[in-house]
Tab-separated table of N, CA and C in Angstrom:
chain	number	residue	atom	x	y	z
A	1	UNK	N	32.977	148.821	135.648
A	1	UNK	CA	34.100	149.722	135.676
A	1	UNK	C	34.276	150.235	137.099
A	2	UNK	N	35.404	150.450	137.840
A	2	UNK	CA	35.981	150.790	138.670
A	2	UNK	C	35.846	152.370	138.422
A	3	UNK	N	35.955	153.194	139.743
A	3	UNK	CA	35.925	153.976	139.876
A	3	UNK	C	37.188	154.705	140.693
A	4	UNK	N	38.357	155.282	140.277
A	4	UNK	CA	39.795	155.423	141.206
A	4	UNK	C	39.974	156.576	141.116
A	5	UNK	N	41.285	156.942	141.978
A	5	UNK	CA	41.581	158.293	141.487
A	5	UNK	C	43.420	158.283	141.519
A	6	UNK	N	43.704	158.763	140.825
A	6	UNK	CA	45.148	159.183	141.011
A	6	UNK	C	45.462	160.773	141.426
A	7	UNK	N	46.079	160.614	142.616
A	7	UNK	CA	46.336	161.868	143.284
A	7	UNK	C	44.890	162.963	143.568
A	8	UNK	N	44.377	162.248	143.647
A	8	UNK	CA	42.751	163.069	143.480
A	8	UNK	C	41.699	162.873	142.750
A	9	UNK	N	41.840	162.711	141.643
A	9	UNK	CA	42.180	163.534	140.366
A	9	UNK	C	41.329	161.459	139.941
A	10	UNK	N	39.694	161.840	139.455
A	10	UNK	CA	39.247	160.788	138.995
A	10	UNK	C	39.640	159.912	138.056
A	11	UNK	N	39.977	158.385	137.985
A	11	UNK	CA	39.886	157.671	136.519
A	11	UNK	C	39.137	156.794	136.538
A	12	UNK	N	39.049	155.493	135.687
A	12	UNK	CA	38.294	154.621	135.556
A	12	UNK	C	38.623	153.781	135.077
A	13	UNK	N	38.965	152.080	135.411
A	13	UNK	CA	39.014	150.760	134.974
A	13	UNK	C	38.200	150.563	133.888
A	14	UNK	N	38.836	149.462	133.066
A	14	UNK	CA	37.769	148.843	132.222
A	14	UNK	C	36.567	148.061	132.676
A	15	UNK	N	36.843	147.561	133.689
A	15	UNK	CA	36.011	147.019	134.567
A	15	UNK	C	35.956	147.104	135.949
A	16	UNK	N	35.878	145.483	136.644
A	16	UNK	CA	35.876	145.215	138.014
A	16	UNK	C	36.811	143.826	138.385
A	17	UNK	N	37.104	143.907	139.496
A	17	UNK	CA	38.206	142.737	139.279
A	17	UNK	C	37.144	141.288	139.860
A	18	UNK	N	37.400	139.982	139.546
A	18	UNK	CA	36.740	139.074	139.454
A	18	UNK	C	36.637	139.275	140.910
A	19	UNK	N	34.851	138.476	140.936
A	19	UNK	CA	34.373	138.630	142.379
A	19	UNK	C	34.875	137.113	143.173
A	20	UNK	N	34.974	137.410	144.625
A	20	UNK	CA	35.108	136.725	145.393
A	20	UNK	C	34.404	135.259	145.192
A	21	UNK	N	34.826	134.145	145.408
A	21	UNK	CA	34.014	132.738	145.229
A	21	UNK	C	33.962	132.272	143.543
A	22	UNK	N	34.235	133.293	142.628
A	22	UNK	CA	34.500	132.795	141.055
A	22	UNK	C	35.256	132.355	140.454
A	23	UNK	N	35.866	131.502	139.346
A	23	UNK	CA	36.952	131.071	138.709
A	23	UNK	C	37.895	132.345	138.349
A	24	UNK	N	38.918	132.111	138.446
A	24	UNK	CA	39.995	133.131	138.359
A	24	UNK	C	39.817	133.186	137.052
A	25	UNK	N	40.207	134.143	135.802
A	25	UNK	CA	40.374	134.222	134.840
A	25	UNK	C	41.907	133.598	134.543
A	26	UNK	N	42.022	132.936	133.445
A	26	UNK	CA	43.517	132.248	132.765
A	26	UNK	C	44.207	133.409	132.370
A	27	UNK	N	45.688	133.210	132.155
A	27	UNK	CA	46.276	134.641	131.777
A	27	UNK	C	47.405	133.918	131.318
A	28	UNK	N	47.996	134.905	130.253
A	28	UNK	CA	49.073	134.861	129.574
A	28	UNK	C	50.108	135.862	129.420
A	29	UNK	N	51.446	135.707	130.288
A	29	UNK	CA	52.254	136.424	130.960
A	29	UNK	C	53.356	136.468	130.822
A	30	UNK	N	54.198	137.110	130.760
A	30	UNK	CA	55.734	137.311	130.150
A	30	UNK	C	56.978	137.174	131.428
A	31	UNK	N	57.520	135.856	131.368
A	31	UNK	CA	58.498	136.104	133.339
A	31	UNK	C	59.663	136.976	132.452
A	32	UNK	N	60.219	136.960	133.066
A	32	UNK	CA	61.709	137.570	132.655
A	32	UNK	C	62.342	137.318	131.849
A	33	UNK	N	62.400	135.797	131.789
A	33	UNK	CA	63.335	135.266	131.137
A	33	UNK	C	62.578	135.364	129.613
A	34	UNK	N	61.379	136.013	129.050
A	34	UNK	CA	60.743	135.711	128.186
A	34	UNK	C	60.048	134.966	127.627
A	35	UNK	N	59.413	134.124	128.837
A	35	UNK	CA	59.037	132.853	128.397
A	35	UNK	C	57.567	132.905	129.010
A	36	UNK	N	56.235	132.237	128.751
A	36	UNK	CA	54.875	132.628	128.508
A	36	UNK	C	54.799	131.783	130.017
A	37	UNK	N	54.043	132.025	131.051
A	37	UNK	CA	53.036	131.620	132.174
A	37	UNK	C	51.958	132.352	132.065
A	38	UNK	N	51.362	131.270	132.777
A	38	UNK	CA	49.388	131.096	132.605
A	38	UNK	C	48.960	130.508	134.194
A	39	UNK	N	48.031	131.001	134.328
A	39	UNK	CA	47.250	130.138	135.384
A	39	UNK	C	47.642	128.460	135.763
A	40	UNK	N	47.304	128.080	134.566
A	40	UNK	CA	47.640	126.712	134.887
A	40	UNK	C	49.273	126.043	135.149
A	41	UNK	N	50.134	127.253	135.139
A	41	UNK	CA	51.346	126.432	135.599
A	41	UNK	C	51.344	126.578	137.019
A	42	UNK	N	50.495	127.067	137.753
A	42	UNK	CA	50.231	127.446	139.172
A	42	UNK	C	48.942	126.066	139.788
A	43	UNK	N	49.286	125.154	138.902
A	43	UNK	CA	48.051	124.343	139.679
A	43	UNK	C	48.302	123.549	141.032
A	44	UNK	N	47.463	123.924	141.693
A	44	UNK	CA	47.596	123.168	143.222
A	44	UNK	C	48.359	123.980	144.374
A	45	UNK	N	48.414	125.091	143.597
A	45	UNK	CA	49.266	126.626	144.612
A	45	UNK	C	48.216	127.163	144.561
A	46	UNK	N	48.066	128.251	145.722
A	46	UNK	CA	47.446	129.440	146.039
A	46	UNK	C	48.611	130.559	145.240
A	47	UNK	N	47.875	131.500	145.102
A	47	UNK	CA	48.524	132.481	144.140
A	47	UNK	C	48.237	133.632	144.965
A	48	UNK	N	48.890	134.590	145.007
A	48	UNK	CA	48.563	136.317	145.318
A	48	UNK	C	49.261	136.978	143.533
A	49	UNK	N	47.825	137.451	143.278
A	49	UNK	CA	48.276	138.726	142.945
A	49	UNK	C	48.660	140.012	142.974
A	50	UNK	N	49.348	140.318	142.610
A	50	UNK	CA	50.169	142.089	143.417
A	50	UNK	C	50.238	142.428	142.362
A	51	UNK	N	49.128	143.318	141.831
A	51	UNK	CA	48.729	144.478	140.714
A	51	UNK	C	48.990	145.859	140.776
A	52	UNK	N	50.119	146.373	139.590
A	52	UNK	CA	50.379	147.852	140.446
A	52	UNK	C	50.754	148.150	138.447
A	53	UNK	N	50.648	149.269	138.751
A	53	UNK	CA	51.066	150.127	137.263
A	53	UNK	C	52.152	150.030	136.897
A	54	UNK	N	53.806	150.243	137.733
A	54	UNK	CA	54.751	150.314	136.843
A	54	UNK	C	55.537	150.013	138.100
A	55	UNK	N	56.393	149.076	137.980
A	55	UNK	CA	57.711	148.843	139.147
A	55	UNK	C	58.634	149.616	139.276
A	56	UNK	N	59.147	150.947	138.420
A	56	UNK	CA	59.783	152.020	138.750
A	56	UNK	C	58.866	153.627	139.506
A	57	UNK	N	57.930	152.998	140.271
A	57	UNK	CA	57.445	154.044	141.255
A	57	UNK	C	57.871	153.299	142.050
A	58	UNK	N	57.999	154.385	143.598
A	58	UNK	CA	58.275	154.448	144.523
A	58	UNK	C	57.324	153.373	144.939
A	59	UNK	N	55.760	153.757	145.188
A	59	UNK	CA	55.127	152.768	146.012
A	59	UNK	C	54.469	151.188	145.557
A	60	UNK	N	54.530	151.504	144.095
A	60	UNK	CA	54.947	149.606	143.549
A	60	UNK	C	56.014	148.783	143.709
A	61	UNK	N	57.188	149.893	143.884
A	61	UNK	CA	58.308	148.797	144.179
A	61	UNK	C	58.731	148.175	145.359
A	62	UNK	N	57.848	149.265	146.284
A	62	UNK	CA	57.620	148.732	147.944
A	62	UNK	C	56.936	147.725	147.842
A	63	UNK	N	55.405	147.607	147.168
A	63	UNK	CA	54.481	146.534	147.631
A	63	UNK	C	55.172	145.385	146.989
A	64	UNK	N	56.391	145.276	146.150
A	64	UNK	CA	57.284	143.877	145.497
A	64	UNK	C	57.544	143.587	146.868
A	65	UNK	N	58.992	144.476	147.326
A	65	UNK	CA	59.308	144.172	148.324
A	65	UNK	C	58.689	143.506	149.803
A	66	UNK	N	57.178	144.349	149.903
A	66	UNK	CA	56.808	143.933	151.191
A	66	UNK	C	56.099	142.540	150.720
A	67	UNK	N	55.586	142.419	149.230
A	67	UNK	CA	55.474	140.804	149.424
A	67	UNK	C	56.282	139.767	149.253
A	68	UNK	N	57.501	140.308	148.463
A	68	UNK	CA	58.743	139.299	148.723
A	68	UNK	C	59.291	139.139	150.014
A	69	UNK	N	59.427	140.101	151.148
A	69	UNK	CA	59.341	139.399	152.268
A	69	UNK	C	58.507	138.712	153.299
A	70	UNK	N	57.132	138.804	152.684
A	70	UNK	CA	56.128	138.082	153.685
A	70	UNK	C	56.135	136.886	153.132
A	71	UNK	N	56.150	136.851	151.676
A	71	UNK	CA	56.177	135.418	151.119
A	71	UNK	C	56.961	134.399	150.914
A	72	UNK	N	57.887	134.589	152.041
A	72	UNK	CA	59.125	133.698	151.880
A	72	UNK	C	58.553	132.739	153.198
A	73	UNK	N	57.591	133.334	154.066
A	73	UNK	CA	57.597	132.017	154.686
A	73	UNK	C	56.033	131.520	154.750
A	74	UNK	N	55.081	131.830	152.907
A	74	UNK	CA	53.803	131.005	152.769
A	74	UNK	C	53.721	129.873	152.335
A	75	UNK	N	53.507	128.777	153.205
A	75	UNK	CA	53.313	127.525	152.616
A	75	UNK	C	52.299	127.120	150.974
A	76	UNK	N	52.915	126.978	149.712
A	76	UNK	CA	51.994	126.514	148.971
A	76	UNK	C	51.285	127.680	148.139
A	77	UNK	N	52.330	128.896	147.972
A	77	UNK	CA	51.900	130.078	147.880
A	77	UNK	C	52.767	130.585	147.399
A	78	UNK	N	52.238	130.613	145.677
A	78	UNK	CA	53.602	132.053	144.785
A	78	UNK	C	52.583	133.374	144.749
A	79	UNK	N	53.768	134.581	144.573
A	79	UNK	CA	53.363	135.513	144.437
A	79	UNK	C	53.534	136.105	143.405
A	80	UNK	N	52.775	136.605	142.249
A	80	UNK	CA	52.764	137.383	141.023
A	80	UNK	C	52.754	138.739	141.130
A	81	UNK	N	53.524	139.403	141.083
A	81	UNK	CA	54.154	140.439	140.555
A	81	UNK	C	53.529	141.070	139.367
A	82	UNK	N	52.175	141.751	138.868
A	82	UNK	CA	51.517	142.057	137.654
A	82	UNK	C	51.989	143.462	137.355
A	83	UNK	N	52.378	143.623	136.203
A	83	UNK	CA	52.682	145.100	135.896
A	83	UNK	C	52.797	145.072	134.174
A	84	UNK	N	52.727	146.263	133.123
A	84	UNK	CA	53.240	146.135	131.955
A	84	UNK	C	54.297	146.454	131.799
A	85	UNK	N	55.219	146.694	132.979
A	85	UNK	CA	57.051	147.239	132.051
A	85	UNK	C	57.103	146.260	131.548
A	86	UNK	N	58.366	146.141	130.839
A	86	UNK	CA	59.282	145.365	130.313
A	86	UNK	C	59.660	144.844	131.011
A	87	UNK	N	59.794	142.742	130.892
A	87	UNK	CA	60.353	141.816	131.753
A	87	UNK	C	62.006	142.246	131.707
A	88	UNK	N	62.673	143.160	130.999
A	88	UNK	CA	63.799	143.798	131.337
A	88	UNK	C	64.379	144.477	132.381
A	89	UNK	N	63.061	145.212	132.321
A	89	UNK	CA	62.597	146.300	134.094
A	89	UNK	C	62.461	145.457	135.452
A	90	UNK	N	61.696	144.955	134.843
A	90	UNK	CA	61.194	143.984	136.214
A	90	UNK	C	62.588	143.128	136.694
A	91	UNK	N	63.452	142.415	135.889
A	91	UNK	CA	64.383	142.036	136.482
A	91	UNK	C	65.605	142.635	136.611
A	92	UNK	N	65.999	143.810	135.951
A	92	UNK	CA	66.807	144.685	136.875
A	92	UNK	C	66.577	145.343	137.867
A	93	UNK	N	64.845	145.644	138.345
A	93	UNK	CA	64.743	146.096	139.992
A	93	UNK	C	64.696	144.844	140.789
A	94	UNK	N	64.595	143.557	140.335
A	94	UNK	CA	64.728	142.173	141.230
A	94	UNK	C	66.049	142.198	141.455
A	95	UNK	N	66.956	142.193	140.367
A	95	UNK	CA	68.464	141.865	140.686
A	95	UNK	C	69.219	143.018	141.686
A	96	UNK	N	68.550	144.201	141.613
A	96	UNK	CA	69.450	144.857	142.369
A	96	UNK	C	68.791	145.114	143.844
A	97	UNK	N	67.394	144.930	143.627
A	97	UNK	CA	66.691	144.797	145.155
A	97	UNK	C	66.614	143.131	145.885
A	98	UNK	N	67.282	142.783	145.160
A	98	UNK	CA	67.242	141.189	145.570
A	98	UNK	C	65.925	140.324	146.094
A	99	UNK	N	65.017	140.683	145.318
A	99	UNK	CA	64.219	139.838	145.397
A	99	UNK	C	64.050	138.522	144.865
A	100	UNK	N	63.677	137.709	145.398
A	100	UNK	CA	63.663	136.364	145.103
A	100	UNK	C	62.715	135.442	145.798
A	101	UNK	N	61.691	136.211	146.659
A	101	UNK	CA	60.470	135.386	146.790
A	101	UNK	C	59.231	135.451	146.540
A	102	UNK	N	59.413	136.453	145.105
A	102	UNK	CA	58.195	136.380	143.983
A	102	UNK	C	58.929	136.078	142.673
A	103	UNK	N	57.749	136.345	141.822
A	103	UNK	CA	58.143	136.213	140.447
A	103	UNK	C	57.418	137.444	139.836
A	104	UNK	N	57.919	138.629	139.088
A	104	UNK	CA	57.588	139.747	138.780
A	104	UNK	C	57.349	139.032	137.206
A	105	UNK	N	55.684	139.365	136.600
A	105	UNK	CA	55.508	139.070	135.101
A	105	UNK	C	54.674	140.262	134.625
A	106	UNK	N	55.047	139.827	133.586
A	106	UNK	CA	54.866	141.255	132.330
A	106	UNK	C	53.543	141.126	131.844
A	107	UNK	N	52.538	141.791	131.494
A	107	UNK	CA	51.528	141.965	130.580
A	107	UNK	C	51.760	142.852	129.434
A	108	UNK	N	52.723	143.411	129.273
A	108	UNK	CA	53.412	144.177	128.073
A	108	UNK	C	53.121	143.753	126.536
A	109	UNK	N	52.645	142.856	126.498
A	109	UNK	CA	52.428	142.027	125.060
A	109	UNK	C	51.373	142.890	124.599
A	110	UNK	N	50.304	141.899	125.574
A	110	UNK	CA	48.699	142.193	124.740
A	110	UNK	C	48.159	142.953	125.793
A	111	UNK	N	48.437	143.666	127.083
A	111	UNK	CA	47.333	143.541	128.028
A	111	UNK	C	46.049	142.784	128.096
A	112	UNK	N	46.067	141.177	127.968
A	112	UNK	CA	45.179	141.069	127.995
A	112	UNK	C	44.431	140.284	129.334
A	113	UNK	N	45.706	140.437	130.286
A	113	UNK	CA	45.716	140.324	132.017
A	113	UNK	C	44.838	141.412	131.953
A	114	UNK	N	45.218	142.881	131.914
A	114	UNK	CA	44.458	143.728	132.559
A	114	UNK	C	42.882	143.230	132.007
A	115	UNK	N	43.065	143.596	130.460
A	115	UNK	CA	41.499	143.576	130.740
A	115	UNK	C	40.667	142.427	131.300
A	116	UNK	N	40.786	141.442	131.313
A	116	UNK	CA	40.093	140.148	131.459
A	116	UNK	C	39.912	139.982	133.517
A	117	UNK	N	41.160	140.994	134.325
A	117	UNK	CA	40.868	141.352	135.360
A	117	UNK	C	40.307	142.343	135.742
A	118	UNK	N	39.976	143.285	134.676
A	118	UNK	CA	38.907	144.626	134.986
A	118	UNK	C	40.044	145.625	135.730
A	119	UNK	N	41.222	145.308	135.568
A	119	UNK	CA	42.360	146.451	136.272
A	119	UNK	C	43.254	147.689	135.076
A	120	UNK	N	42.824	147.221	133.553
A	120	UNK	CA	43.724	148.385	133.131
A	120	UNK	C	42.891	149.636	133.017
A	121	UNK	N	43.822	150.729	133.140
A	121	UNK	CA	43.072	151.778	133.289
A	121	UNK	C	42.809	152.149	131.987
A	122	UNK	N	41.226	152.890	131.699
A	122	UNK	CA	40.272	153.226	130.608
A	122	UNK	C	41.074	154.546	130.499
A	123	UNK	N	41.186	155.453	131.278
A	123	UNK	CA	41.118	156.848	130.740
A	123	UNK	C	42.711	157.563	131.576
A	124	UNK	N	42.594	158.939	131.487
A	124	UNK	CA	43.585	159.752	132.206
A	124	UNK	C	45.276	159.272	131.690
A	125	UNK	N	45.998	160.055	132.742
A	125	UNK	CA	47.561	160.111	132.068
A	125	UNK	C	48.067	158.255	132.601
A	126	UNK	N	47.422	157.441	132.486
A	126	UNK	CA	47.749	156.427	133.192
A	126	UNK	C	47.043	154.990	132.467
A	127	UNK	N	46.718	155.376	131.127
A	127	UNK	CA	45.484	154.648	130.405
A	127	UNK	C	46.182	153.729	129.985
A	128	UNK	N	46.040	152.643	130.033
A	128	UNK	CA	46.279	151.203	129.513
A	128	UNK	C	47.104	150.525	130.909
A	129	UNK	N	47.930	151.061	131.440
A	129	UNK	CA	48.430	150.551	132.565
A	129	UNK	C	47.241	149.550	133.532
A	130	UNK	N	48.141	149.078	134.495
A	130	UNK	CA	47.166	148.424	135.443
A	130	UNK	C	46.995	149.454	136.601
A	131	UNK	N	45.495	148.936	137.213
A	131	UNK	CA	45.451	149.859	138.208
A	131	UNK	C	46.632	148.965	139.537
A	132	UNK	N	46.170	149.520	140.656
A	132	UNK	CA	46.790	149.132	142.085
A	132	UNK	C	45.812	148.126	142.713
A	133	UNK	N	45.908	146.575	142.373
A	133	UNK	CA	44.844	145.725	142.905
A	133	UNK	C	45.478	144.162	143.611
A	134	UNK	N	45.300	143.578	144.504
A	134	UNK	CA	45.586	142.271	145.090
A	134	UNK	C	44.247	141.131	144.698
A	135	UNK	N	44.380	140.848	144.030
A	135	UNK	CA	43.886	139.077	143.809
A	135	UNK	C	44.475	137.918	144.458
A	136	UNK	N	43.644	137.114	145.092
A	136	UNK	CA	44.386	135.889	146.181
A	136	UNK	C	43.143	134.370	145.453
A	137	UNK	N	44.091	133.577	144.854
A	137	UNK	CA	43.205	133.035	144.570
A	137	UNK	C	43.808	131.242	145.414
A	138	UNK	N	42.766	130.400	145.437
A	138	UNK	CA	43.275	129.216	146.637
A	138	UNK	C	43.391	128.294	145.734
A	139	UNK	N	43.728	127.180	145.759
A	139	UNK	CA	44.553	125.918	145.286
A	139	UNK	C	43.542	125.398	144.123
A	140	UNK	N	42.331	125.916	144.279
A	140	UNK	CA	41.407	125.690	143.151
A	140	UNK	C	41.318	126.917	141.885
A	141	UNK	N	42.153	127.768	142.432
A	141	UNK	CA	42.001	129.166	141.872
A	141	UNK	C	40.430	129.811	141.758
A	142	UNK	N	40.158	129.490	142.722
A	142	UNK	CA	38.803	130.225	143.069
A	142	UNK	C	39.118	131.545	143.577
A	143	UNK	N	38.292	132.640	143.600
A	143	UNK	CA	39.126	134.233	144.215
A	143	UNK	C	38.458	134.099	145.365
A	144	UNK	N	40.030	134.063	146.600
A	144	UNK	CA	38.936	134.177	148.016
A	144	UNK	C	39.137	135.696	148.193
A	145	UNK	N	39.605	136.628	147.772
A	145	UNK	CA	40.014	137.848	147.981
A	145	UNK	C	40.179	139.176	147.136
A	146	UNK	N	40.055	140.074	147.251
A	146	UNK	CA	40.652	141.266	146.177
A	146	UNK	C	40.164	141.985	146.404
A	147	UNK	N	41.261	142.993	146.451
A	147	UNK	CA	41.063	144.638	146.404
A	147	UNK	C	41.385	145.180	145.370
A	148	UNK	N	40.573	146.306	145.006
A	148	UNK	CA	41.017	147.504	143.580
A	148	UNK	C	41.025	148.373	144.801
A	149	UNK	N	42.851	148.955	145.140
A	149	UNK	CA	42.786	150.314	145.787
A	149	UNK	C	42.281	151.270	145.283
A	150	UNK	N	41.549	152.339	145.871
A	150	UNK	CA	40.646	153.157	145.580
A	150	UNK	C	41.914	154.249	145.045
A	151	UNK	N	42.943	154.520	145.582
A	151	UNK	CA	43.881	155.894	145.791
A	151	UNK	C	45.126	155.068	145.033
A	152	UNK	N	45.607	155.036	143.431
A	152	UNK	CA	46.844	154.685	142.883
A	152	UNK	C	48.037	154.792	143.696
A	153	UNK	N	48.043	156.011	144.628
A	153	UNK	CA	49.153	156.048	144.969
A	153	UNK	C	48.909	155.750	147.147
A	154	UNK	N	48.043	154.721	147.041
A	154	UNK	CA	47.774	154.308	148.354
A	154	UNK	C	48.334	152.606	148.317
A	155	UNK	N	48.679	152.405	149.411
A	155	UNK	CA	49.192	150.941	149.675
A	155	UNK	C	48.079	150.202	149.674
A	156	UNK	N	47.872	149.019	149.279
A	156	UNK	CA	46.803	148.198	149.581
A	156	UNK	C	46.925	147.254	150.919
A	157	UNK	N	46.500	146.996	151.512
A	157	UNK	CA	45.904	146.412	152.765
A	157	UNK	C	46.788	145.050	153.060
A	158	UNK	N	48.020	145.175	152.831
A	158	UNK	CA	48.629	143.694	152.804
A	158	UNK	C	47.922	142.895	154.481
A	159	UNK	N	47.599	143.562	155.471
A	159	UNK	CA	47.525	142.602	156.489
A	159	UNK	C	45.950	142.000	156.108
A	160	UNK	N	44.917	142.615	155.990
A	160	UNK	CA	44.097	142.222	155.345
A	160	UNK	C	44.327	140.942	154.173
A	161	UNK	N	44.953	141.420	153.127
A	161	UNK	CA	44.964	140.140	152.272
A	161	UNK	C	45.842	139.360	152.717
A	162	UNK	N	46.786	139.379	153.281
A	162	UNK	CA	47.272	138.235	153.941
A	162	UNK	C	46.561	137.036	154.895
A	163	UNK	N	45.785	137.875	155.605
A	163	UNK	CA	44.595	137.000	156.796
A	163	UNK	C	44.270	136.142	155.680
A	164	UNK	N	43.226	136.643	154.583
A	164	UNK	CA	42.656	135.836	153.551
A	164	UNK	C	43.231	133.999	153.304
A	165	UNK	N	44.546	133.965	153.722
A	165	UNK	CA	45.487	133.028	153.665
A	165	UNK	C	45.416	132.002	154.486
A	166	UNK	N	44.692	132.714	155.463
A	166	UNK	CA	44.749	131.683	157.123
A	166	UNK	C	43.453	130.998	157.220
């Protein structure tokens, strides 16, 4: 279990997010259009994950943005968008923020992304959501990377996980 805080103010993950050098966990994910992705439709891509609680805050809907514009020019490299709104949500802040060089997917079903990544939150006003975490996994989906931000409402380290890439 993770140890975080929102605004101060302690919570706690169900877990830990998969360690560096391990098989990514498989996942089952809701795009927009309502239709199920998994790990394996990503085979032979590097993946970033961009883990955040809800795409109608202020600083999740930045970290869409700042990886829809870095990721428009990664070779061999989609970016996932993890959150539980509604694939409804997620593509009315795409359509009107015009994003289009990720793909924002839902765990809204089962959460069973969060738990199996050790990111939904156990306790506090924020429980079942995902925490604020980047997973980078490489063409084997091995994890070369990941952060669980310590501070919910702190940016995570995009230049950092980006290097991870190079």
């Amino acid at each position: 279990m993770a140890s975080i805080t929102l605004k101060g103010t302690p919570i706690n993950t169900v877990g830990n997010l998969p360690a560096n050098g391990t098989q990514a966990p498989d996942f089952d994910l809701i795009k927009n259009d309502l239709s199920h992705v998994s790990l394996a439709d990503f085979k032979g891509s590097r993946v970033i994950l961009n883990i955040f609680p809800s795409i109608d805050t202020g600083i999740c809907a930045a970290s869409v943005r700042t990886f829809n514009e870095k990721a428009a020019g990664l070779d061999n490299t989609k970016v996932l968008c993890v959150s539980r709104d509604l694939p409804f949500a997620q593509a009315r802040f795409c359509g009107a923020e015009g994003i289009d060089s990720v793909d924002t997917v839902s765990d809204f079903a089962t959460g069973g992304f969060g738990q199996a990544y050790g990111v939904a939150i156990a306790d506090g006003p924020m429980a079942h959501l995902h925490s604020r975490a980047i997973v980078i996994l490489d063409e084997n989906h091995q994890v070369i990377y990941s952060e669980q931000v310590p501070e919910i409402v702190q940016d995570p380290d995009f230049d950092k996980a980006l290097a991870a890439l190079s």
